[in-house]
Short mmCIF file of C-alpha atoms in Angstrom, two decimals:
data_model
loop_
_atom_site.label_atom_id
_atom_site.label_comp_id
_atom_site.label_asym_id
_atom_site.label_seq_id
_atom_site.Cartn_x
_atom_site.Cartn_y
_atom_site.Cartn_z
CA MET A 20 9.43 5.09 -13.61
CA ILE A 21 8.85 7.65 -10.80
CA GLN A 22 11.68 9.12 -8.76
CA LEU A 23 11.76 11.79 -6.07
CA LEU A 24 15.21 13.11 -5.17
CA ASP A 25 15.56 15.03 -1.89
CA VAL A 26 12.16 16.66 -2.43
CA SER A 27 10.86 19.30 -0.06
CA LYS A 28 7.69 21.37 -0.40
CA THR A 29 6.87 24.44 1.66
CA PHE A 30 3.63 26.43 1.65
CA GLU A 31 2.99 29.88 3.06
CA SER A 32 0.09 30.28 5.48
CA LYS A 33 -1.17 32.91 7.91
CA ALA A 34 0.52 30.97 10.70
CA GLY A 35 3.82 30.93 8.80
CA LYS A 36 5.57 28.34 6.66
CA VAL A 37 4.14 24.85 6.41
CA HIS A 38 6.69 22.15 5.56
CA ALA A 39 4.46 19.66 3.74
CA LEU A 40 7.36 17.48 2.50
CA LYS A 41 10.83 17.18 3.98
CA HIS A 42 13.74 15.69 2.02
CA VAL A 43 11.71 12.86 0.48
CA ASN A 44 13.58 10.25 -1.57
CA MET A 45 11.52 7.59 -3.30
CA THR A 46 11.84 5.30 -6.33
CA ILE A 47 8.84 3.56 -7.88
CA GLU A 48 9.83 1.03 -10.52
CA GLU A 49 7.88 -0.08 -13.57
CA GLY A 50 5.21 -2.62 -12.62
CA ASP A 51 5.15 -1.68 -8.91
CA VAL A 52 2.01 -1.25 -6.89
CA PHE A 53 3.55 1.22 -4.47
CA GLY A 54 1.61 2.32 -1.40
CA VAL A 55 2.22 5.51 0.57
CA ILE A 56 0.55 5.42 3.97
CA GLY A 57 0.32 7.95 6.76
CA PHE A 58 -2.12 9.79 8.98
CA SER A 59 -3.82 13.00 7.89
CA GLY A 60 -1.26 15.78 7.44
CA ALA A 61 1.62 13.39 6.72
CA GLY A 62 2.18 14.90 3.25
CA LYS A 63 0.71 12.13 1.09
CA SER A 64 -1.57 14.28 -1.06
CA THR A 65 1.15 16.87 -1.62
CA LEU A 66 3.43 14.10 -2.84
CA ILE A 67 0.90 12.92 -5.42
CA ARG A 68 0.36 16.49 -6.67
CA LEU A 69 4.09 16.75 -7.31
CA VAL A 70 4.09 13.50 -9.27
CA ASN A 71 1.34 14.64 -11.63
CA GLY A 72 2.82 18.11 -12.01
CA LEU A 73 0.08 20.07 -10.23
CA GLU A 74 2.71 21.42 -7.82
CA LYS A 75 6.41 22.10 -8.16
CA PRO A 76 8.86 21.15 -5.40
CA THR A 77 10.39 23.92 -3.33
CA ASN A 78 13.62 21.93 -3.38
CA GLY A 79 14.63 18.69 -5.01
CA ARG A 80 13.57 17.02 -8.26
CA VAL A 81 10.65 14.86 -9.40
CA PHE A 82 11.09 12.57 -12.41
CA VAL A 83 8.37 10.64 -14.22
CA LYS A 84 9.51 8.35 -17.04
CA GLY A 85 12.80 10.22 -17.16
CA GLN A 86 11.18 13.66 -17.46
CA GLU A 87 11.65 16.25 -14.70
CA MET A 88 8.10 17.37 -13.97
CA GLY A 89 8.99 20.72 -12.44
CA GLU A 90 10.95 21.79 -15.53
CA LEU A 91 8.54 20.76 -18.30
CA PRO A 92 6.91 23.52 -20.37
CA LYS A 93 3.09 23.50 -20.28
CA SER A 94 2.75 21.81 -23.69
CA HIS A 95 5.06 18.96 -22.65
CA LEU A 96 3.39 18.73 -19.24
CA ARG A 97 -0.02 18.23 -20.86
CA LYS A 98 1.44 15.47 -23.01
CA MET A 99 3.07 13.82 -19.98
CA ARG A 100 -0.21 13.88 -18.05
CA LYS A 101 -1.73 11.60 -20.69
CA GLU A 102 0.71 9.00 -19.36
CA ILE A 103 -0.71 9.47 -15.86
CA GLY A 104 -4.24 8.41 -14.93
CA MET A 105 -5.79 9.76 -11.74
CA VAL A 106 -8.36 8.08 -9.47
CA PHE A 107 -9.95 10.26 -6.78
CA GLN A 108 -11.49 9.63 -3.36
CA GLN A 109 -14.80 11.33 -4.20
CA PHE A 110 -14.90 10.02 -7.78
CA ASN A 111 -14.99 13.54 -9.39
CA LEU A 112 -17.67 12.55 -11.89
CA LEU A 113 -19.85 15.04 -13.77
CA ASN A 114 -23.35 14.35 -12.45
CA ALA A 115 -25.05 15.90 -15.50
CA LYS A 116 -23.17 13.54 -17.85
CA THR A 117 -23.80 9.85 -18.47
CA VAL A 118 -21.29 7.18 -17.54
CA TYR A 119 -20.30 7.00 -21.20
CA ALA A 120 -19.73 10.77 -21.39
CA ASN A 121 -17.68 10.80 -18.19
CA VAL A 122 -15.33 8.10 -19.47
CA ALA A 123 -15.15 9.74 -22.90
CA MET A 124 -14.27 13.19 -21.55
CA PRO A 125 -10.43 12.88 -21.73
CA LEU A 126 -10.70 11.55 -25.28
CA VAL A 127 -13.07 14.33 -26.36
CA LEU A 128 -10.67 16.93 -24.95
CA ASP A 129 -7.88 15.19 -26.84
CA LYS A 130 -9.91 15.50 -30.08
CA ILE A 131 -9.95 11.75 -30.75
CA PRO A 132 -12.28 10.74 -33.63
CA LYS A 133 -15.81 9.93 -32.47
CA GLN A 134 -15.80 6.34 -33.73
CA ASP A 135 -12.51 5.64 -31.92
CA ILE A 136 -13.92 7.15 -28.72
CA GLN A 137 -16.96 4.88 -28.92
CA LYS A 138 -14.82 1.75 -29.28
CA ARG A 139 -12.44 2.77 -26.52
CA VAL A 140 -15.14 3.75 -24.01
CA MET A 141 -17.21 0.59 -24.50
CA ARG A 142 -14.10 -1.57 -24.20
CA LEU A 143 -13.19 0.16 -20.92
CA LEU A 144 -16.70 -0.13 -19.50
CA GLU A 145 -16.64 -3.84 -20.25
CA TYR A 146 -13.21 -4.12 -18.61
CA VAL A 147 -14.43 -2.55 -15.34
CA GLY A 148 -17.71 -4.50 -15.39
CA LEU A 149 -20.08 -1.66 -16.29
CA GLU A 150 -20.92 -2.37 -19.93
CA ASP A 151 -24.65 -2.17 -19.07
CA LYS A 152 -24.32 1.25 -17.37
CA ALA A 153 -23.18 3.39 -20.33
CA ASP A 154 -26.40 5.44 -20.38
CA ALA A 155 -26.79 5.70 -16.61
CA TYR A 156 -26.01 8.83 -14.60
CA PRO A 157 -23.70 8.94 -11.55
CA ASN A 158 -26.57 9.45 -9.08
CA GLU A 159 -28.00 6.11 -10.25
CA LEU A 160 -24.84 4.24 -9.29
CA SER A 161 -23.46 2.79 -6.06
CA GLY A 162 -20.20 4.08 -4.62
CA GLY A 163 -18.28 1.12 -6.01
CA GLN A 164 -19.78 1.60 -9.46
CA LYS A 165 -18.89 5.30 -9.39
CA GLN A 166 -15.29 4.42 -8.59
CA ARG A 167 -15.24 1.92 -11.46
CA VAL A 168 -16.33 4.74 -13.76
CA GLY A 169 -13.52 6.86 -12.33
CA ILE A 170 -11.03 4.09 -13.00
CA ALA A 171 -12.29 3.61 -16.57
CA ARG A 172 -11.92 7.36 -17.16
CA ALA A 173 -8.39 7.27 -15.74
CA LEU A 174 -7.52 4.51 -18.23
CA ALA A 175 -9.02 6.32 -21.23
CA THR A 176 -5.75 7.82 -22.50
CA ASN A 177 -3.83 4.52 -22.19
CA PRO A 178 -1.63 5.70 -19.30
CA SER A 179 1.40 3.79 -18.08
CA ILE A 180 0.95 5.13 -14.52
CA LEU A 181 -2.14 5.22 -12.31
CA LEU A 182 -2.27 7.51 -9.27
CA CYS A 183 -4.89 6.62 -6.65
CA ASP A 184 -5.58 9.24 -3.98
CA GLU A 185 -7.53 7.55 -1.15
CA ALA A 186 -9.47 5.70 -3.86
CA THR A 187 -11.23 3.33 -1.43
CA SER A 188 -11.70 5.42 1.72
CA ALA A 189 -15.29 6.38 0.78
CA LEU A 190 -16.27 2.73 0.23
CA ASP A 191 -17.48 -0.08 2.49
CA PRO A 192 -15.07 -2.99 3.17
CA LYS A 193 -16.64 -5.41 0.65
CA THR A 194 -16.66 -2.81 -2.14
CA THR A 195 -13.11 -1.81 -1.23
CA LEU A 196 -11.93 -5.38 -1.83
CA SER A 197 -13.64 -5.49 -5.24
CA ILE A 198 -11.96 -2.22 -6.27
CA LEU A 199 -8.58 -3.51 -5.08
CA GLU A 200 -9.09 -6.67 -7.14
CA LEU A 201 -9.78 -4.49 -10.18
CA LEU A 202 -6.58 -2.50 -9.55
CA LYS A 203 -4.62 -5.77 -9.23
CA LYS A 204 -6.06 -6.86 -12.57
CA ILE A 205 -5.05 -3.56 -14.17
CA ASN A 206 -1.52 -3.88 -12.81
CA HIS A 207 -1.09 -7.49 -13.98
CA GLU A 208 -2.90 -7.44 -17.31
CA LEU A 209 -2.15 -3.91 -18.52
CA ASN A 210 1.29 -3.62 -16.88
CA ILE A 211 0.35 -0.26 -15.39
CA THR A 212 2.45 1.05 -12.51
CA ILE A 213 0.23 2.12 -9.60
CA LEU A 214 0.94 4.63 -6.84
CA ILE A 215 -1.63 4.44 -4.04
CA ILE A 216 -2.04 7.08 -1.35
CA THR A 217 -3.97 5.75 1.64
CA HIS A 218 -4.42 5.75 5.40
CA GLU A 219 -5.79 2.19 5.37
CA MET A 220 -3.28 -0.57 6.05
CA ASN A 221 -5.65 -3.14 4.56
CA VAL A 222 -5.14 -1.50 1.16
CA ILE A 223 -1.38 -1.92 1.50
CA LYS A 224 -1.79 -5.51 2.72
CA ASN A 225 -4.06 -6.58 -0.14
CA ILE A 226 -2.49 -5.02 -3.22
CA CYS A 227 0.92 -3.38 -2.76
CA ASN A 228 4.34 -4.94 -3.25
CA LYS A 229 6.18 -1.94 -1.76
CA VAL A 230 5.26 0.67 0.83
CA ALA A 231 6.52 3.97 2.23
CA VAL A 232 5.33 5.21 5.62
CA MET A 233 5.09 8.98 6.04
CA GLU A 234 4.94 11.10 9.15
CA ASP A 235 5.04 14.88 9.38
CA GLY A 236 6.16 15.30 5.76
CA ALA A 237 8.99 12.76 5.87
CA VAL A 238 9.34 9.13 4.79
CA ILE A 239 10.21 7.31 8.00
CA GLU A 240 10.20 3.73 6.68
CA GLU A 241 10.19 2.17 3.22
CA GLY A 242 10.64 -1.22 1.60
CA LYS A 243 8.92 -4.35 0.37
CA VAL A 244 5.57 -4.83 2.07
CA ILE A 245 6.54 -8.27 3.38
CA ASP A 246 9.67 -6.82 5.02
CA VAL A 247 7.98 -3.76 6.52
CA PHE A 248 5.06 -5.82 7.85
CA GLY A 249 7.36 -8.54 9.11
CA ASN A 250 9.78 -6.26 10.91
CA PRO A 251 8.47 -2.70 11.37
CA GLN A 252 11.03 -0.36 12.91
CA LYS A 253 9.16 2.85 13.72
CA GLU A 254 6.32 3.21 16.22
CA VAL A 255 3.99 4.71 13.60
CA THR A 256 4.62 1.73 11.32
CA LYS A 257 4.06 -0.71 14.18
CA ASP A 258 0.74 0.97 14.96
CA PHE A 259 -0.37 0.69 11.34
CA VAL A 260 0.66 -2.97 11.09
CA LYS A 261 -1.25 -3.83 14.27
CA THR A 262 -4.49 -2.72 12.60
CA VAL A 263 -4.29 -5.65 10.14
CA ILE A 264 -1.99 -8.22 11.77
CA ASP A 265 -2.55 -9.37 15.34
CA ASP A 266 0.65 -10.42 17.08
CA THR A 267 -0.20 -10.07 20.75
CA LEU A 268 -1.47 -12.44 23.43
CA PRO A 269 -4.92 -11.94 24.96
CA GLU A 270 -4.77 -9.99 28.21
CA GLY A 271 -6.15 -12.91 30.22
CA MET A 272 -3.39 -15.21 29.01
CA MET A 273 -0.77 -12.56 29.74
CA LYS A 274 -1.90 -12.42 33.37
CA LYS A 275 -1.71 -16.21 33.73
CA LEU A 276 1.81 -16.28 32.29
CA LYS A 277 3.13 -13.64 34.67
CA ARG A 278 5.07 -15.89 37.00
CA ASP A 279 8.65 -16.96 37.66
CA ARG A 280 10.21 -17.46 34.22
CA SER A 281 13.65 -18.65 35.32
CA ASN A 282 13.25 -21.85 33.26
CA SER A 283 11.24 -20.51 30.33
CA SER A 284 11.14 -17.74 27.74
CA ILE A 285 8.30 -16.29 25.67
CA LEU A 286 9.28 -15.61 22.05
CA ARG A 287 7.50 -14.01 19.12
CA LEU A 288 8.68 -15.70 15.90
CA LYS A 289 8.06 -14.39 12.38
CA THR A 290 8.60 -16.40 9.22
CA ILE A 291 8.12 -15.40 5.60
CA GLY A 292 7.09 -17.82 2.88
CA ASP A 293 7.08 -21.61 3.18
CA TYR A 294 9.36 -22.15 6.19
CA GLY A 295 6.59 -22.44 8.76
CA LYS A 296 6.36 -22.66 12.52
CA ASN A 297 5.68 -26.40 12.63
CA ALA A 298 8.96 -27.35 10.91
CA LEU A 299 10.95 -24.99 13.11
CA LEU A 300 9.44 -26.10 16.42
CA SER A 301 9.81 -29.75 15.44
CA GLU A 302 13.52 -29.16 14.75
CA ILE A 303 14.32 -27.45 18.04
CA ASN A 304 12.30 -29.97 20.07
CA LYS A 305 14.33 -32.81 18.56
CA GLU A 306 17.76 -31.17 18.69
CA PHE A 307 17.65 -29.52 22.12
CA ASP A 308 16.55 -30.49 25.61
CA ILE A 309 13.59 -28.13 25.64
CA THR A 310 9.80 -28.19 25.53
CA THR A 311 7.77 -25.75 23.45
CA HIS A 312 4.16 -24.60 23.88
CA ILE A 313 2.41 -22.60 21.16
CA LEU A 314 0.46 -19.78 22.79
CA PHE A 315 -0.67 -17.92 19.67
CA ALA A 316 -0.35 -18.27 15.89
CA SER A 317 -1.51 -16.39 12.80
CA VAL A 318 -0.87 -16.46 9.06
CA SER A 319 -1.39 -13.37 6.91
CA GLU A 320 -1.38 -13.26 3.12
CA LEU A 321 0.48 -10.23 1.77
CA ARG A 322 -0.16 -10.04 -1.94
CA GLU A 323 1.89 -13.02 -3.21
CA ASN A 324 3.60 -13.96 0.04
CA THR A 325 2.71 -15.09 3.54
CA LEU A 326 3.77 -13.88 6.96
CA SER A 327 3.47 -16.38 9.82
CA ILE A 328 3.60 -15.21 13.43
CA VAL A 329 3.79 -17.58 16.37
CA ILE A 330 4.19 -16.80 20.05
CA VAL A 331 5.79 -19.73 21.81
CA GLU A 332 6.89 -20.60 25.33
CA ILE A 333 10.22 -22.43 25.47
CA GLU A 334 10.97 -24.34 28.67
CA GLY A 335 14.42 -25.61 29.55
CA THR A 336 17.70 -24.62 31.14
CA PRO A 337 19.17 -21.23 30.17
CA ILE A 338 21.94 -22.98 28.19
CA GLU A 339 19.50 -25.13 26.18
CA ARG A 340 17.23 -22.16 25.51
CA GLU A 341 20.16 -20.09 24.21
CA ARG A 342 21.23 -22.97 21.96
CA ALA A 343 17.69 -23.16 20.57
CA LEU A 344 17.67 -19.40 19.99
CA ALA A 345 20.97 -19.63 18.11
CA HIS A 346 19.42 -22.30 15.88
CA ILE A 347 16.38 -20.10 15.21
CA GLN A 348 18.65 -17.19 14.34
CA SER A 349 20.72 -19.36 11.98
CA LYS A 350 17.56 -19.99 9.94
CA GLY A 351 17.14 -16.27 9.33
CA ILE A 352 13.92 -16.21 11.30
CA LEU A 353 13.01 -12.99 13.09
CA TYR A 354 12.36 -13.36 16.79
CA GLU A 355 12.01 -11.21 19.85
CA ARG A 356 11.78 -11.97 23.54
CA MET A 357 8.48 -10.84 24.96
CA GLU A 358 8.25 -9.06 28.28
CA LEU A 359 5.05 -9.89 30.14
#
């Protein structure tokens, strides 16, 4: 659906060249809700401008639905952009126009018959829950309602792709969740592929099935959300994950546990899906001459999957503890020894 092949983008500035993107490779498949996360200056917004054809890559190639965006003539590019809806951080609504007129704008520009526009706009307003706001103006709406208008406008041309550039960062947490639920609905019911640019890990956690982490213009980690959250490799990714998933012991408990550990180990275990901590700990307690104590546990829902984290103290001889660890490893469960 969307593919970036060894894409780099360089801008000229007074201070010299700015390397906004560096050798980015990315594939977004049909039906994905693909999140791109990174701190400010990571290159996220530049990436989205390349996907919708507002910028051309300095090197590399960008494909959308099999078409190379950087090589399309203007007439073909305009046609391709009808396949791509865009949702903005600051809504980008025309304050002098009604909600109806804002949503209708792409259809008016496309010279769609008036009666068809009326049907399409009212259907979209009903879909986003604003059927009673057609005659209202943007300054009469809440932030969440404004973003719903923006989403309805983005859907006006029946796109197959929706690009969301920090679409929830101007909203409060409750409104953010309602907008994410609407985007989930759009993805499931309309089969629209969604690319989300964000700096909020909660957005990735709640809606995305895949994620790419960017730093300094490069993709440093990429994969299924459940895999990246469950086993982050890079420090930036670990920092992001910690903002939404707690996997550390309270400081007071850490101090109490700092003692001679010759007969015990502290492990952090991570399981995905149904194979939970209780079944695992029950198994190793029965099969090996050890005692386990749960020190911390959490369960996080990641779209349609769950990630369970448990920190456990295992007491026993070194041989028995190693046998228990081998059993844990044989189950495909991620674990790490914790240093206190």
